[in-house]
Short mmCIF file of C-alpha atoms and ligand atoms in Angstrom, two decimals:
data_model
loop_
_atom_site.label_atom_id
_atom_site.label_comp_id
_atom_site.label_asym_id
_atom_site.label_seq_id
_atom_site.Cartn_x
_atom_site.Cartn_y
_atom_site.Cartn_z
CA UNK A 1 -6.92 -105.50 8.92
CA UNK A 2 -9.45 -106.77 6.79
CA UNK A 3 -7.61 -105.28 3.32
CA UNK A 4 -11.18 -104.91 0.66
CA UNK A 5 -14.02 -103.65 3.72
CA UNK A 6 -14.94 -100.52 3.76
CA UNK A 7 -17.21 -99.11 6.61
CA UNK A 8 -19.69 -96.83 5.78
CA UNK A 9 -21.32 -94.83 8.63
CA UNK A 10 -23.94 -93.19 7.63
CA UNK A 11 -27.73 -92.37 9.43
CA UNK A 12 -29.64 -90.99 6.15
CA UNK A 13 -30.67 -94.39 4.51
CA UNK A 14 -30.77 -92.82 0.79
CA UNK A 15 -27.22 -91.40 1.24
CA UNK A 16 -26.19 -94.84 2.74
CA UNK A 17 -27.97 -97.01 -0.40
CA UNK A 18 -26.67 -94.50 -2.80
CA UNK A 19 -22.65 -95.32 -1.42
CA UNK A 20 -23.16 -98.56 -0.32
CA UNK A 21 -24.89 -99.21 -4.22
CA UNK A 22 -21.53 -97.61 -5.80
CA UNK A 23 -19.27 -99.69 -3.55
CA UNK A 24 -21.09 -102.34 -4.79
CA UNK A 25 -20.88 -102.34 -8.14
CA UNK A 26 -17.43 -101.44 -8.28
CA UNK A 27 -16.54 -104.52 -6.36
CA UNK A 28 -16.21 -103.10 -3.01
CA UNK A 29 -17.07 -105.11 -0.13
CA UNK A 30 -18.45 -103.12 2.98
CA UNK A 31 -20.58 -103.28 6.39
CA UNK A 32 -22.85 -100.17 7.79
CA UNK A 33 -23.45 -98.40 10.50
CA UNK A 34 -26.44 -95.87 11.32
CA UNK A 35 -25.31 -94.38 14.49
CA UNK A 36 -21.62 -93.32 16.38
CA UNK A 37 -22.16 -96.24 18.73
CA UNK A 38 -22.45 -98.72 15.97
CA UNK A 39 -19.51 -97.15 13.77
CA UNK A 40 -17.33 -97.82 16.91
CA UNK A 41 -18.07 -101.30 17.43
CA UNK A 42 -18.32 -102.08 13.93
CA UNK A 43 -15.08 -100.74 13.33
CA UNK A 44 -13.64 -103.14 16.10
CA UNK A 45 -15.55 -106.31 15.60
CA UNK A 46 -14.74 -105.86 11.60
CA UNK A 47 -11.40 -103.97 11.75
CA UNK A 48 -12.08 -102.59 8.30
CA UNK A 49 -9.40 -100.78 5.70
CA UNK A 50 -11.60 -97.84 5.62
CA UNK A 51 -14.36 -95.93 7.06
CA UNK A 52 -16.35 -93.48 5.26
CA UNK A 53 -17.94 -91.65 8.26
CA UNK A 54 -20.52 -89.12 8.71
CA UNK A 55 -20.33 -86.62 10.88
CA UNK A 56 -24.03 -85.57 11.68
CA UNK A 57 -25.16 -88.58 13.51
CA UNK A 58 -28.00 -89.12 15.69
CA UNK A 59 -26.16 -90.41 18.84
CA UNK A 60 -22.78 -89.11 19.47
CA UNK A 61 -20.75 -85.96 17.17
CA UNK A 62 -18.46 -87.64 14.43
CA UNK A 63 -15.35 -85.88 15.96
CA UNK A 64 -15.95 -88.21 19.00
CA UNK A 65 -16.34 -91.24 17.21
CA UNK A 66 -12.93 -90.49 15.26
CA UNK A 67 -11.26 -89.74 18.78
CA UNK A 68 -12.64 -93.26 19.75
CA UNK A 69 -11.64 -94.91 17.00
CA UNK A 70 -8.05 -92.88 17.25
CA UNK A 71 -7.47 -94.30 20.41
CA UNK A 72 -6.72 -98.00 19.11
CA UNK A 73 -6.11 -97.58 15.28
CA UNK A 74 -4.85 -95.53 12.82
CA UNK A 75 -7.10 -96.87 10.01
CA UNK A 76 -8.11 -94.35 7.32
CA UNK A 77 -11.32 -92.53 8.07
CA UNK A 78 -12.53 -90.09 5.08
CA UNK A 79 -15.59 -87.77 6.55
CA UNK A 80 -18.20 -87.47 4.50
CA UNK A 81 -20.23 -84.89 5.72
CA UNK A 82 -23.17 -82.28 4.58
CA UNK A 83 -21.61 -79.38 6.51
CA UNK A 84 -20.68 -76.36 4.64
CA UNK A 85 -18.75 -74.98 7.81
CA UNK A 86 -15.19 -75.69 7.19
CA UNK A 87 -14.23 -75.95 11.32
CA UNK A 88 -16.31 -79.23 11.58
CA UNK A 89 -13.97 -80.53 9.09
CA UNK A 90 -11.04 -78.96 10.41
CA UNK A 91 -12.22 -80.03 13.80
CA UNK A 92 -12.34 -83.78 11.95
CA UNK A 93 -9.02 -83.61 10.68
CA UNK A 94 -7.41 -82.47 13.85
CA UNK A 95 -8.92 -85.68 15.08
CA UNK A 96 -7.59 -87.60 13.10
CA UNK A 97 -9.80 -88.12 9.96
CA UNK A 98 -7.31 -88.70 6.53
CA UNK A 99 -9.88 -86.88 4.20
CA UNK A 100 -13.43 -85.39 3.58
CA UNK A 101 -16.20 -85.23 1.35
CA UNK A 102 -18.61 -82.76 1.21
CA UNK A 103 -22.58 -83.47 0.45
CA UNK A 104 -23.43 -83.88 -2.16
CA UNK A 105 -20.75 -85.85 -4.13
CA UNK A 106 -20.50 -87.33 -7.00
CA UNK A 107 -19.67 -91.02 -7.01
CA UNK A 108 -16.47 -90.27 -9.18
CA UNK A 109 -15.55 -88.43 -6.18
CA UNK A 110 -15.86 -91.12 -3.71
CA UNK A 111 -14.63 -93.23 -5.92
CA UNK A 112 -10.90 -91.27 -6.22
CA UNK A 113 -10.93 -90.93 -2.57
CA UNK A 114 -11.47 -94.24 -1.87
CA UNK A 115 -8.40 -94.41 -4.07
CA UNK A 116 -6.48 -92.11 -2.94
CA UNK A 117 -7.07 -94.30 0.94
CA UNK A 118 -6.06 -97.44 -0.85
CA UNK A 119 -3.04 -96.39 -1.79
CA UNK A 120 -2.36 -94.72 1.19
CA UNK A 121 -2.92 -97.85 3.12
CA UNK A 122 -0.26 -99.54 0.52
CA UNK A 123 2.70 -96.88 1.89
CA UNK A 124 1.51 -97.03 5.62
CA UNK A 125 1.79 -100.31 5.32
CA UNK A 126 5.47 -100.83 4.53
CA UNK A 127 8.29 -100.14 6.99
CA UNK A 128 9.16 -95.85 6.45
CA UNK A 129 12.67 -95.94 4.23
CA UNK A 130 15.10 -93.65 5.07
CA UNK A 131 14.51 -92.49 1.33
CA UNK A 132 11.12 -91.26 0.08
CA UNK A 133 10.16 -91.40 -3.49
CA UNK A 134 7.20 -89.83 -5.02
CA UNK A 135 7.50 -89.26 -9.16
CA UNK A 136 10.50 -86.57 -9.54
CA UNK A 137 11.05 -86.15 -6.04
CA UNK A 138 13.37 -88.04 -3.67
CA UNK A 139 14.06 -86.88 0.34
CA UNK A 140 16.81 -88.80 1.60
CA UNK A 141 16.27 -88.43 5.25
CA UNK A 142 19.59 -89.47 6.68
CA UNK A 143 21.04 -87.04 4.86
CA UNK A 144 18.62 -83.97 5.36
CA UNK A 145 18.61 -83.38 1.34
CA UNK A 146 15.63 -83.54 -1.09
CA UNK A 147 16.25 -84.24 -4.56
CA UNK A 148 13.82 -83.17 -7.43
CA UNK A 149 15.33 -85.16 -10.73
CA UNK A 150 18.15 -85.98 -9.98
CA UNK A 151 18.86 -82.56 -8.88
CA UNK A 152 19.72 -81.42 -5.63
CA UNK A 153 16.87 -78.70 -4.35
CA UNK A 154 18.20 -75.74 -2.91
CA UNK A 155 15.63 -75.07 0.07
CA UNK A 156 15.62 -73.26 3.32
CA UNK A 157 15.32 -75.36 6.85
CA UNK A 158 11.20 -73.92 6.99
CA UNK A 159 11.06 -75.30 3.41
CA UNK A 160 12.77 -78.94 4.02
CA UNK A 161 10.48 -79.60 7.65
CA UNK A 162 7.17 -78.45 5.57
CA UNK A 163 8.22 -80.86 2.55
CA UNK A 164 9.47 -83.68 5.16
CA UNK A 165 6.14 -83.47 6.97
CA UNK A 166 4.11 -83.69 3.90
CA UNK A 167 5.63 -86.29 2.79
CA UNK A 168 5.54 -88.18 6.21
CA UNK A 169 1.77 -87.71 5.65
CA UNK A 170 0.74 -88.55 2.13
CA UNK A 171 -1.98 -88.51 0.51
CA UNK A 172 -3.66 -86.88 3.83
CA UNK A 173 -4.93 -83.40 4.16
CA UNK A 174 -2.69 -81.67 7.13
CA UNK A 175 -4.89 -78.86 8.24
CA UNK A 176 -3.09 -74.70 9.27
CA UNK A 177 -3.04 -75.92 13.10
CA UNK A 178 -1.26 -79.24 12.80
CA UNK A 179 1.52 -77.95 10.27
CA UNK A 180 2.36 -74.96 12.51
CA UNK A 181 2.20 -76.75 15.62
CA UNK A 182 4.29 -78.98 14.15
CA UNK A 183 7.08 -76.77 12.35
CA UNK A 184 6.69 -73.67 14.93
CA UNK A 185 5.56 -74.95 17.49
CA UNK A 186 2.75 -72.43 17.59
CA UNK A 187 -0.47 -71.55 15.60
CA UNK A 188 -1.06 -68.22 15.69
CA UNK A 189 -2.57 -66.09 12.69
CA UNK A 190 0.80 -64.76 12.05
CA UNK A 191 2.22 -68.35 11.59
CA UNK A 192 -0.86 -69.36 9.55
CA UNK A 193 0.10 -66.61 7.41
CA UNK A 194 3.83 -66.87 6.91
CA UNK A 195 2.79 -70.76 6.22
CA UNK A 196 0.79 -69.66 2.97
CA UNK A 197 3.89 -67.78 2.26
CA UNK A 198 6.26 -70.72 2.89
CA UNK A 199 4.62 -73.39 0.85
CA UNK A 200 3.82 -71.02 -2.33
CA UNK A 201 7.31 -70.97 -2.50
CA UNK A 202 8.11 -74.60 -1.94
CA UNK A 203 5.27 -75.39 -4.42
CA UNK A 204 7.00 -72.94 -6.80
CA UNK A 205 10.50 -74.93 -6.47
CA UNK A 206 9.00 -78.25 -6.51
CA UNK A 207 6.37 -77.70 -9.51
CA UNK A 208 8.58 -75.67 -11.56
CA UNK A 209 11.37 -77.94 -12.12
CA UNK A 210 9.19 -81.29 -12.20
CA UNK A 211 6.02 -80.09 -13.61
CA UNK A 212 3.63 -82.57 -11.23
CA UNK A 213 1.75 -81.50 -8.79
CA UNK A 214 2.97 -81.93 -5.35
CA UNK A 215 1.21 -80.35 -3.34
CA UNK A 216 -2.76 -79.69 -2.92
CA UNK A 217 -4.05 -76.56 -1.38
CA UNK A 218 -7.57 -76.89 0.57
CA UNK A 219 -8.74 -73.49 0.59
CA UNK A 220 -9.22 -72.75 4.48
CA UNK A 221 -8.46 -75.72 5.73
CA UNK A 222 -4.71 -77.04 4.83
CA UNK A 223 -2.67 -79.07 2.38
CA UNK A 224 -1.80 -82.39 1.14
CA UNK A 225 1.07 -84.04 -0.77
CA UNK A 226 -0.24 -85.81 -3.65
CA UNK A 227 0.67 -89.41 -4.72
CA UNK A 228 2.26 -88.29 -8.12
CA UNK A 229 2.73 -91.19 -10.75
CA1 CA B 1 -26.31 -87.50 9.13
#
């Protein structure tokens, strides 16, 4: 991987010079593409730490370049994308993508999730411990037991696969579909809904004892564990 490139996909040249400008002076070093054909084989030739990928692009959809790109690495892709429709990000993240943006940003804003990427490529990047640590909160895998201070968390088997998942994943936003599929087995309204029911109370147990915030709701579209400090 090349560990300080950042690949910026992008067709509208203002939008591109306006990222590629911030990246720039905040000592980012990056390569561009203007079209899905050119974000795949930039991202092979260059093998970059991130990609910062439209979605509206004047070749091929987004989605397919992320299910390109899926099908040889798992480097971070954050979607940056004009859309106000929440399914083509959805549609993104079930692809694959870690993240999104939505046009217009502020560079603040691409800035932390450039961040948050970076140090998501710092955990990736070690070997997974059979004990996760993030601020108050400790899972020890082996033993099927999460820990918040110390403290031993009392939480039903629902509650312990939603945290374990997030945590497997984070720092990336897990939309409805994946986290049922992946805890029921399933994705039907009904499981959509007992999920918003599920984490408000994990959320409760983990943010009332700890006071950080865990976990990250994304309003029609899923959740995210948080990096806490
Ligand atoms: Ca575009």
């Amino acid at each position: 991987m090349n560990k300080d490139l950042i690949l910026v996909v992008e067709d509208d040249a203002s939008v591109r010079n306006l990222i590629t400008t911030t990246l720039k002076t905040n000592n980012y070093k990056y390569v561009t593409a203007d079209s899905g054909a050119g974000a795949i084989s930039a991202a092979a030739t260059h093998n970059p730490a991130i990609v910062l990928l439209d979605l509206g692009l004047p070749d091929i959809d987004g989605v397919q370049v992320i299910n390109q790109i899926r099908s040889w690495s798992s480097m971070p892709i954050v979607v940056v994308s004009a859309r106000g429709d929440d399914s083509d990000k959805i549609l993104a993240l079930d692809a694959g993508a870690d993240d999104y943006i939505t046009k217009p940003f502020s560079v603040a804003e691409l800035l932390a999730r450039i961040r948050v990427m970076q140090r998501r490529i710092n955990v990736s990047g070690q070997e997974e411990s059979p004990v996760f640590v993030n601020g108050a909160l400790t899972i020890d895998y082996a033993a099927g037991c999460a820990y918040l201070d110390g403290e031993e968390m009392r939480l039903t088997p629902i509650e312990y696969k939603l945290l374990c998942l997030l945590a497997h994943n984070v720092g990336k936003v897990l939309t409805h579909t994946y986290i049922t599929q992946k805890v029921w087995g399933s994705s039907w309204e009904n499981d959509i809904a007992s999920l918003r029911v599920f984490m408000a109370t994990l959320r409760k147990k983990l943010e009332n004892g700890s006071k950080q915030e865990f976990i990250q709701t994304h309003v029609g579209i899923g959740y995210r564990m948080n990096k806490v400090d």
